[in-house]
CSV table of C-alpha atoms and ligand atoms in Angstrom, one decimal:
chain,number,residue,atom,x,y,z
A,30,MET,CA,0.0,0.1,-0.1
A,31,LYS,CA,1.1,3.4,-0.8
A,32,ARG,CA,0.8,6.4,0.9
A,33,TYR,CA,0.2,9.4,-1.0
A,34,SER,CA,2.8,12.0,-1.0
A,35,ARG,CA,3.2,15.1,-2.6
A,36,ARG,CA,6.1,14.1,-4.4
A,37,THR,CA,4.1,11.2,-6.5
A,38,VAL,CA,1.8,14.2,-7.9
A,39,MET,CA,5.2,15.9,-9.3
A,40,PHE,CA,5.4,16.0,-13.2
A,41,ALA,CA,8.2,14.2,-14.7
A,42,ALA,CA,10.5,15.8,-16.8
A,43,PRO,CA,9.3,16.7,-20.0
A,44,LEU,CA,9.5,14.3,-23.1
A,45,THR,CA,9.5,16.1,-26.5
A,46,ILE,CA,10.1,15.0,-29.4
A,47,LEU,CA,10.7,17.3,-32.8
A,48,ARG,CA,10.1,16.1,-36.2
A,49,GLY,CA,10.6,18.9,-38.3
A,50,GLN,CA,8.3,21.3,-39.8
A,51,SER,CA,5.1,20.5,-41.6
A,52,ALA,CA,3.8,22.9,-43.6
A,53,SER,CA,1.5,26.0,-41.9
A,54,PRO,CA,-0.9,23.2,-40.0
A,55,GLN,CA,-4.2,24.1,-39.2
A,56,TYR,CA,-4.4,23.7,-35.6
A,57,GLU,CA,-1.6,24.6,-33.2
A,58,LEU,CA,-2.0,21.3,-30.9
A,59,LEU,CA,-3.8,18.0,-30.8
A,60,ILE,CA,-4.6,16.1,-27.9
A,61,ARG,CA,-4.4,12.8,-29.4
A,62,GLY,CA,-6.0,9.6,-28.1
A,63,GLY,CA,-7.4,10.3,-24.6
A,64,HIS,CA,-10.5,9.5,-23.0
A,65,VAL,CA,-12.5,12.9,-22.8
A,66,VAL,CA,-14.4,13.2,-20.5
A,67,ASP,CA,-16.9,16.5,-21.1
A,68,PRO,CA,-20.2,16.5,-19.0
A,69,TRP,CA,-21.6,19.5,-20.6
A,70,GLN,CA,-21.6,17.5,-24.0
A,71,ASN,CA,-22.7,14.5,-22.3
A,72,LEU,CA,-19.2,13.3,-23.9
A,73,SER,CA,-17.2,10.2,-22.2
A,74,ALA,CA,-15.2,8.4,-25.1
A,75,VAL,CA,-12.1,8.0,-27.0
A,76,ARG,CA,-11.5,11.5,-28.7
A,77,ASP,CA,-8.9,13.6,-30.6
A,78,VAL,CA,-9.1,17.2,-29.5
A,79,ALA,CA,-7.7,19.9,-32.0
A,80,ILE,CA,-6.9,23.3,-30.7
A,81,ALA,CA,-6.4,26.7,-33.1
A,82,GLN,CA,-6.2,30.4,-32.0
A,83,GLY,CA,-6.6,29.3,-28.8
A,84,LYS,CA,-9.9,28.0,-28.5
A,85,VAL,CA,-11.1,24.3,-28.8
A,86,ALA,CA,-11.5,23.8,-32.9
A,87,ARG,CA,-12.7,20.3,-33.0
A,88,ILE,CA,-13.3,17.0,-31.4
A,89,ALA,CA,-13.6,13.6,-33.6
A,90,LYS,CA,-12.6,10.1,-33.3
A,91,SER,CA,-9.5,10.8,-34.9
A,92,ILE,CA,-7.7,14.3,-36.4
A,93,PRO,CA,-4.5,13.5,-38.3
A,94,GLU,CA,-1.5,14.7,-36.9
A,95,SER,CA,-0.4,16.0,-40.0
A,96,GLU,CA,-2.8,19.0,-39.5
A,97,ALA,CA,-1.3,20.2,-36.2
A,98,ALA,CA,1.6,21.8,-35.0
A,99,GLN,CA,2.5,19.9,-32.1
A,100,VAL,CA,0.4,16.8,-30.5
A,101,LEU,CA,0.2,15.8,-26.9
A,102,GLU,CA,-0.2,11.8,-26.7
A,103,ALA,CA,-2.8,11.1,-24.3
A,104,LYS,CA,-3.7,7.7,-25.1
A,105,GLY,CA,-4.8,5.8,-22.2
A,106,MET,CA,-5.0,9.2,-20.1
A,107,ILE,CA,-8.3,11.2,-19.2
A,108,VAL,CA,-8.8,14.5,-20.9
A,109,THR,CA,-11.2,16.9,-19.1
A,110,PRO,CA,-11.9,20.7,-20.0
A,111,GLY,CA,-9.3,22.6,-17.7
A,112,LEU,CA,-11.2,22.3,-14.2
A,113,ILE,CA,-12.7,25.0,-12.5
A,114,ASP,CA,-11.9,25.1,-8.4
A,115,VAL,CA,-14.6,27.5,-6.8
A,116,HIS,CA,-12.9,27.4,-3.2
A,117,VAL,CA,-8.9,28.5,-3.1
A,118,HIS,CA,-7.0,31.0,-1.1
A,119,VAL,CA,-4.3,32.3,-3.8
A,120,TYR,CA,-3.6,36.0,-2.1
A,121,ASP,CA,-0.4,34.5,-1.4
A,122,GLY,CA,1.7,36.8,0.9
A,123,VAL,CA,-1.2,38.8,2.2
A,124,ALA,CA,-4.4,36.8,3.1
A,125,PRO,CA,-2.8,34.5,5.9
A,126,LEU,CA,-3.8,31.0,4.1
A,127,GLY,CA,-2.6,32.2,0.8
A,128,ILE,CA,-0.7,30.2,-1.6
A,129,PRO,CA,0.5,30.6,-4.7
A,130,ALA,CA,-1.9,29.9,-7.5
A,131,ASP,CA,0.1,28.6,-10.2
A,132,PRO,CA,1.9,25.9,-8.7
A,133,ASN,CA,-1.4,24.6,-6.9
A,134,CYS,CA,-3.8,25.1,-9.5
A,135,ILE,CA,-2.7,25.4,-13.3
A,136,ALA,CA,0.1,23.2,-12.9
A,137,LYS,CA,-2.5,20.4,-11.3
A,138,GLY,CA,-5.0,20.9,-14.0
A,139,VAL,CA,-6.7,23.7,-12.5
A,140,THR,CA,-7.1,26.0,-15.2
A,141,THR,CA,-9.7,28.4,-13.5
A,142,VAL,CA,-10.2,29.2,-9.7
A,143,LEU,CA,-12.2,31.6,-7.3
A,144,ASP,CA,-10.5,32.8,-4.7
A,145,ALA,CA,-13.1,32.5,-1.7
A,146,GLY,CA,-13.0,35.6,-0.1
A,147,SER,CA,-9.4,36.2,0.9
A,148,ALA,CA,-10.1,39.8,-0.3
A,149,GLY,CA,-12.9,42.3,1.1
A,150,ALA,CA,-13.5,45.8,-0.2
A,151,HIS,CA,-10.2,47.4,1.1
A,152,THR,CA,-7.9,44.6,-0.5
A,153,PHE,CA,-9.1,43.5,-3.3
A,154,PRO,CA,-7.2,46.0,-5.4
A,155,GLY,CA,-4.0,44.7,-4.5
A,156,LEU,CA,-5.8,41.0,-5.3
A,157,ARG,CA,-6.5,42.1,-8.8
A,158,LYS,CA,-2.9,43.8,-9.1
A,159,TYR,CA,-0.4,41.1,-7.9
A,160,VAL,CA,-2.5,38.5,-8.5
A,161,ILE,CA,-5.2,38.0,-11.0
A,162,ASN,CA,-3.3,40.5,-13.5
A,163,VAL,CA,0.1,38.4,-13.1
A,164,VAL,CA,-0.6,34.3,-12.7
A,165,ASP,CA,-1.4,32.2,-15.4
A,166,THR,CA,-4.2,30.7,-13.4
A,167,ARG,CA,-7.3,32.3,-14.5
A,168,VAL,CA,-8.2,33.9,-10.7
A,169,TYR,CA,-12.0,35.0,-9.9
A,170,ALA,CA,-13.0,36.1,-6.6
A,171,LEU,CA,-15.6,35.9,-4.3
A,172,LEU,CA,-15.5,39.3,-2.2
A,173,ASN,CA,-15.4,38.9,1.5
A,174,ILE,CA,-18.3,40.8,3.3
A,175,SER,CA,-16.0,42.1,5.7
A,176,VAL,CA,-13.7,44.8,3.8
A,177,ILE,CA,-10.6,43.6,5.5
A,178,GLY,CA,-11.1,40.1,4.1
A,179,GLN,CA,-9.8,37.4,5.8
A,180,SER,CA,-7.9,37.5,9.4
A,181,THR,CA,-7.4,34.4,10.8
A,182,LEU,CA,-4.4,32.8,11.3
A,183,SER,CA,-4.9,30.2,13.6
A,184,PRO,CA,-3.2,29.4,15.7
A,185,GLY,CA,-1.3,32.0,16.0
A,186,ASN,CA,-4.2,34.4,16.1
A,187,PRO,CA,-7.5,33.2,15.6
A,188,TRP,CA,-9.7,36.2,15.6
A,189,GLY,CA,-11.6,36.6,12.6
A,190,GLU,CA,-12.7,39.5,10.1
A,191,LEU,CA,-16.5,39.8,11.7
A,192,LEU,CA,-15.9,39.8,15.1
A,193,ASP,CA,-16.3,43.5,14.8
A,194,ILE,CA,-19.3,43.5,12.6
A,195,ARG,CA,-18.6,47.6,11.6
A,196,TYR,CA,-16.1,45.7,9.1
A,197,ALA,CA,-19.1,44.3,7.4
A,198,ASN,CA,-20.2,46.8,4.8
A,199,PRO,CA,-22.9,46.0,2.0
A,200,LYS,CA,-22.3,49.5,0.4
A,201,LEU,CA,-18.8,49.1,-0.2
A,202,THR,CA,-18.8,45.6,-0.8
A,203,ALA,CA,-21.7,46.2,-3.8
A,204,LYS,CA,-19.4,49.3,-4.7
A,205,THR,CA,-16.4,47.3,-5.4
A,206,ILE,CA,-18.3,44.5,-7.0
A,207,GLU,CA,-19.9,46.7,-9.5
A,208,GLN,CA,-16.4,48.0,-10.0
A,209,ASN,CA,-14.8,44.9,-10.8
A,210,ARG,CA,-17.5,42.6,-12.2
A,211,ASP,CA,-15.5,41.2,-14.6
A,212,ARG,CA,-13.4,39.0,-11.6
A,213,ILE,CA,-16.0,39.2,-8.5
A,214,LEU,CA,-18.5,36.6,-9.1
A,215,GLY,CA,-20.1,36.6,-5.9
A,216,VAL,CA,-19.8,37.5,-2.0
A,217,LYS,CA,-18.5,35.1,0.8
A,218,ILE,CA,-19.3,35.0,4.8
A,219,ARG,CA,-17.3,33.1,7.2
A,220,LEU,CA,-19.7,32.2,9.9
A,221,THR,CA,-17.7,30.2,12.4
A,222,GLU,CA,-17.8,31.8,15.6
A,223,ASN,CA,-13.9,32.5,15.9
A,224,ILE,CA,-14.4,34.8,12.6
A,225,ALA,CA,-18.1,35.8,13.2
A,226,GLY,CA,-18.9,35.9,17.1
A,227,LYS,CA,-22.4,35.6,18.5
A,228,HIS,CA,-23.4,37.8,15.8
A,229,ASP,CA,-23.4,35.6,12.8
A,230,LEU,CA,-26.9,36.1,11.8
A,231,ASP,CA,-26.6,40.0,11.4
A,232,ALA,CA,-23.3,39.6,9.5
A,233,LEU,CA,-25.1,37.2,6.9
A,234,LYS,CA,-28.2,39.7,6.9
A,235,LEU,CA,-25.5,42.4,5.5
A,236,ALA,CA,-23.8,39.7,3.1
A,237,ARG,CA,-27.6,39.3,2.1
A,238,GLU,CA,-27.7,42.8,1.3
A,239,ALA,CA,-24.7,42.9,-0.5
A,240,ALA,CA,-25.6,40.0,-3.0
A,241,ASP,CA,-28.7,41.2,-3.6
A,242,ALA,CA,-27.4,44.7,-4.5
A,243,VAL,CA,-25.7,43.2,-7.3
A,244,GLN,CA,-27.9,40.1,-7.5
A,245,LEU,CA,-24.8,37.6,-7.5
A,246,PRO,CA,-24.9,34.6,-5.7
A,247,LEU,CA,-23.5,34.3,-1.9
A,248,MET,CA,-21.3,31.6,-0.5
A,249,ALA,CA,-21.5,30.9,3.1
A,250,HIS,CA,-18.9,29.0,5.0
A,251,ILE,CA,-20.8,26.7,7.9
A,252,GLY,CA,-19.6,24.8,10.7
A,253,GLY,CA,-19.0,25.8,14.6
A,254,THR,CA,-21.5,28.4,14.4
A,255,PHE,CA,-22.9,30.2,17.4
A,256,SER,CA,-26.5,29.9,15.8
A,257,THR,CA,-27.9,27.0,14.4
A,258,LEU,CA,-27.6,25.8,10.7
A,259,PRO,CA,-31.3,25.8,9.7
A,260,LYS,CA,-31.4,29.8,11.1
A,261,ILE,CA,-28.4,30.3,8.6
A,262,LEU,CA,-30.4,28.7,5.8
A,263,ASP,CA,-33.5,30.8,6.3
A,264,LEU,CA,-31.2,33.6,4.9
A,265,LEU,CA,-29.7,32.2,2.1
A,266,ARG,CA,-31.7,32.0,-1.4
A,267,PRO,CA,-32.0,29.7,-4.4
A,268,GLY,CA,-28.8,29.7,-5.9
A,269,ASP,CA,-26.4,30.8,-2.7
A,270,VAL,CA,-23.7,27.9,-2.0
A,271,ILE,CA,-23.2,26.8,1.6
A,272,THR,CA,-19.1,25.6,1.3
A,273,HIS,CA,-17.7,23.0,4.1
A,274,THR,CA,-21.1,20.9,3.4
A,275,PHE,CA,-19.3,18.0,4.9
A,276,ARG,CA,-17.9,19.2,7.9
A,277,GLN,CA,-17.3,17.1,11.1
A,278,GLU,CA,-18.1,19.3,14.1
A,279,ALA,CA,-21.2,20.6,15.4
A,280,GLY,CA,-23.4,23.1,13.1
A,281,GLY,CA,-23.0,20.8,10.0
A,282,ILE,CA,-25.5,19.0,7.8
A,283,LEU,CA,-26.1,16.2,10.4
A,284,ASP,CA,-28.6,15.9,13.4
A,285,ASP,CA,-27.1,14.1,16.6
A,286,ARG,CA,-28.4,10.3,15.0
A,287,GLY,CA,-26.8,11.1,11.4
A,288,ARG,CA,-29.4,12.3,9.7
A,289,VAL,CA,-29.1,14.9,7.3
A,290,LEU,CA,-31.4,17.7,8.6
A,291,PRO,CA,-34.8,17.9,7.1
A,292,GLU,CA,-33.7,22.2,6.5
A,293,VAL,CA,-30.9,21.2,4.3
A,294,LYS,CA,-32.6,18.8,2.2
A,295,ARG,CA,-35.3,21.6,1.7
A,296,ALA,CA,-33.5,24.1,0.8
A,297,VAL,CA,-31.1,21.8,-1.6
A,298,ALA,CA,-34.6,21.1,-3.4
A,299,ASN,CA,-35.3,24.5,-3.7
A,300,GLY,CA,-32.0,25.4,-5.4
A,301,LEU,CA,-29.4,26.0,-2.8
A,302,ARG,CA,-25.9,24.8,-3.8
A,303,LEU,CA,-23.7,22.6,-1.8
A,304,ASP,CA,-20.1,23.0,-2.1
A,305,VAL,CA,-17.4,20.8,-0.6
A,306,GLY,CA,-14.6,22.8,0.0
A,307,HIS,CA,-12.6,20.4,1.6
A,308,GLY,CA,-9.9,22.3,3.4
A,309,ALA,CA,-8.0,21.4,6.8
A,310,GLY,CA,-11.1,21.0,9.0
A,311,SER,CA,-14.1,20.6,6.6
A,312,PHE,CA,-14.2,17.6,5.3
A,313,GLY,CA,-14.8,14.3,7.0
A,314,TRP,CA,-15.2,10.8,5.6
A,315,ALA,CA,-17.7,9.9,7.7
A,316,VAL,CA,-19.8,12.7,7.1
A,317,ALA,CA,-19.5,12.3,3.5
A,318,GLU,CA,-20.2,8.6,3.8
A,319,SER,CA,-23.4,9.4,5.6
A,320,ALA,CA,-25.0,12.1,3.7
A,321,MET,CA,-24.2,10.4,0.5
A,322,LYS,CA,-26.1,7.1,1.6
A,323,GLN,CA,-29.2,9.7,2.0
A,324,ASP,CA,-28.7,10.8,-1.3
A,325,VAL,CA,-27.3,14.3,-0.4
A,326,VAL,CA,-24.7,15.1,-3.1
A,327,PRO,CA,-22.6,18.2,-3.5
A,328,ALA,CA,-23.1,20.2,-6.6
A,329,THR,CA,-19.5,21.5,-6.7
A,330,ILE,CA,-16.3,19.8,-5.5
A,331,SER,CA,-13.8,22.2,-4.5
A,332,SER,CA,-10.6,22.2,-2.5
A,333,ASP,CA,-10.3,25.2,-0.4
A,334,VAL,CA,-6.4,24.5,-1.0
A,335,HIS,CA,-4.5,27.0,1.1
A,336,GLN,CA,-1.5,27.1,3.2
A,337,TYR,CA,-2.4,24.6,6.2
A,338,ASN,CA,-3.7,21.7,3.7
A,339,VAL,CA,-1.8,22.1,0.6
A,340,HIS,CA,0.8,19.3,1.9
A,341,GLY,CA,-2.1,17.3,3.4
A,342,PRO,CA,-5.2,16.2,3.6
A,343,VAL,CA,-5.9,18.2,0.4
A,344,LEU,CA,-2.6,18.0,-1.9
A,345,ASP,CA,-5.1,19.4,-5.0
A,346,LEU,CA,-8.4,19.4,-6.6
A,347,ALA,CA,-7.6,15.8,-8.0
A,348,THR,CA,-7.4,14.4,-4.8
A,349,THR,CA,-10.5,15.6,-3.9
A,350,LEU,CA,-11.9,14.6,-7.0
A,351,SER,CA,-10.4,11.2,-6.1
A,352,LYS,CA,-12.6,11.0,-2.6
A,353,PHE,CA,-15.9,11.5,-4.2
A,354,MET,CA,-15.0,8.7,-6.7
A,355,HIS,CA,-14.4,6.3,-3.3
A,356,LEU,CA,-17.5,7.6,-2.3
A,357,GLY,CA,-19.6,6.4,-5.1
A,358,MET,CA,-19.6,8.9,-7.8
A,359,THR,CA,-18.5,7.9,-11.4
A,360,LEU,CA,-15.7,10.0,-13.1
A,361,GLU,CA,-18.1,11.6,-15.2
A,362,GLN,CA,-19.8,12.9,-12.0
A,363,VAL,CA,-16.9,14.4,-10.7
A,364,ILE,CA,-15.9,15.8,-13.5
A,365,GLU,CA,-19.3,17.3,-14.1
A,366,ARG,CA,-19.0,19.0,-10.5
A,367,ALA,CA,-15.5,20.7,-11.4
A,368,THR,CA,-16.2,21.9,-14.7
A,369,LYS,CA,-19.8,22.3,-15.7
A,370,ASN,CA,-21.6,22.7,-12.3
A,371,PRO,CA,-18.9,25.6,-11.4
A,372,ALA,CA,-19.3,27.2,-14.2
A,373,GLN,CA,-23.0,27.8,-14.1
A,374,THR,CA,-23.0,28.0,-10.5
A,375,PHE,CA,-21.3,31.3,-10.3
A,376,GLY,CA,-21.6,32.4,-14.1
A,377,PHE,CA,-18.3,32.3,-15.3
A,378,PRO,CA,-17.6,33.5,-19.0
A,379,GLN,CA,-18.7,31.5,-21.8
A,380,GLY,CA,-16.1,28.9,-22.9
A,381,LEU,CA,-14.8,27.8,-19.3
A,382,GLY,CA,-15.6,24.3,-18.1
A,383,THR,CA,-16.4,22.7,-21.7
A,384,LEU,CA,-14.6,21.6,-24.2
A,385,LYS,CA,-17.9,22.3,-27.1
A,386,PRO,CA,-16.0,23.9,-30.2
A,387,GLY,CA,-15.4,27.4,-29.9
A,388,SER,CA,-14.9,27.2,-26.0
A,389,GLU,CA,-11.7,28.2,-24.5
A,390,GLY,CA,-8.8,26.0,-25.2
A,391,ASP,CA,-8.1,24.9,-21.5
A,392,VAL,CA,-7.7,21.3,-21.2
A,393,ALA,CA,-6.8,19.2,-18.1
A,394,VAL,CA,-5.1,15.6,-19.0
A,395,PHE,CA,-4.9,13.0,-16.1
A,396,LYS,CA,-3.5,9.5,-15.6
A,397,LEU,CA,-6.2,7.6,-13.6
A,398,ASP,CA,-3.5,5.4,-11.7
A,399,GLN,CA,-5.3,2.3,-10.0
A,400,GLY,CA,-3.9,0.7,-7.0
A,401,ASP,CA,-4.3,1.4,-3.0
A,402,PHE,CA,-3.8,4.8,-2.0
A,403,MET,CA,-4.4,5.8,1.6
A,404,LEU,CA,-6.4,9.3,1.5
A,405,PHE,CA,-7.1,11.2,4.6
A,406,ASP,CA,-10.1,13.9,5.5
A,407,SER,CA,-9.5,17.1,7.9
A,408,VAL,CA,-10.1,14.8,10.9
A,409,LYS,CA,-6.9,12.3,10.6
A,410,GLN,CA,-9.7,9.5,9.1
A,411,SER,CA,-8.2,7.4,6.3
A,412,ARG,CA,-9.7,5.2,3.7
A,413,ILE,CA,-7.9,3.4,0.9
A,414,VAL,CA,-8.8,4.3,-2.5
A,415,HIS,CA,-8.4,2.8,-5.2
A,416,ARG,CA,-8.5,4.9,-8.0
A,417,ARG,CA,-6.8,8.6,-8.3
A,418,LEU,CA,-6.6,11.0,-10.6
A,419,LEU,CA,-2.9,12.3,-11.5
A,420,PRO,CA,-2.5,15.4,-13.3
A,421,VAL,CA,-0.2,15.1,-15.9
A,422,ALA,CA,-0.3,17.8,-18.4
A,423,THR,CA,-2.4,21.1,-18.5
A,424,VAL,CA,-3.1,23.1,-21.6
A,425,LYS,CA,-4.3,26.7,-21.2
A,426,SER,CA,-5.5,28.3,-24.3
A,427,GLY,CA,-4.1,26.2,-26.8
A,428,ARG,CA,-0.6,26.0,-25.1
A,429,ILE,CA,1.2,23.4,-23.0
A,430,TYR,CA,1.4,25.2,-19.2
A,431,GLY,CA,4.9,23.9,-17.9
A,432,SER,CA,6.2,20.5,-18.7
A,433,ALA,CA,3.9,17.5,-19.3
A,434,SER,CA,4.7,14.6,-18.0
A,435,ILE,CA,3.3,12.4,-21.2
A,436,PRO,CA,5.0,13.1,-24.7
A,437,VAL,CA,4.8,16.2,-26.6
A,438,VAL,CA,5.5,15.7,-30.4
A,439,THR,CA,6.3,18.7,-32.3
A,440,LEU,CA,6.0,18.1,-35.7
B,25,ZN,ZN1,-11.9,28.8,2.4
């Protein structure tokens, strides 16, 4: 049995084969022979994917290599749209949880991310200037209702951004969103008691006011709250999202006897979306197993990758997807929750999260490794999973990012 170490997901040295020049090929890149999973097209079959001018140009059973300048050999691999992770923290060096986006996102098959509230109205300009405008990963954001953005650094300073509710400012939040609608896709609030104190519902009402003003989704981080989850759900609307759904502590989705709260089921039936947000403290195998047996499944699978989980237990989004395959979802179902569903939940620009011809040329290639792998949750419990997705190559707008660990043939 192999322990899943960080080293195993590093890319191998690039293997590039040069075959001389061909006369002005039609496609820049051909991703050849992989098993393509694109839930938006109901596609799960071996296909070639051709990219021209940074966009997906054609998907077919066989596209001649003579029509492409470069070929990525994906035989035996899984090929998906560039993944979308709707809960990450990439305000590197500023927000306490922040990590660099590129080595943890695009290098791992995640071409598009949503930074979930690292920045608030006062600190968003820096996220835009020093992260969004600079990194290769496509970074979008949810704006924290607290103007200072995230402030906890547990255990060093566990006092959160809403303990003083005066920092929750719906007017400034809405104004900043209006000025940055191209990059801000919603509002974020963290409700745990060390962050939002005993006035969590008052803070949530202010977040509600901001989200309503700009007509965008509100993502609420649950677990360990002063108020009960049903009271929190009362303030959420169809199209809103709760993250940390499978958190194993008080304030979660299960009652004392392990049954999913009827209020959660009702909210989901009315259009509330459940997000995973694995994180360092927010995914319990036992909770997920119990909830899924009761037909409660996530709409989006996100990692909440940050400084305190990137070396384990989260590692990357592909590992979180592998955990949900172990929980009984098919490969297609987990890919849907990291491509189509996130794109629809948060209104990302058209052309992300699918390989439909004309969409952005963002592609992720994975090896579906078989064996026995021990994967941990956030409360030190492990399961032996038998399949895991390993990122082996990422393509953004038709260009191979970094080095692929599968053959790249330049014709
Ligand atoms: Zn988070």
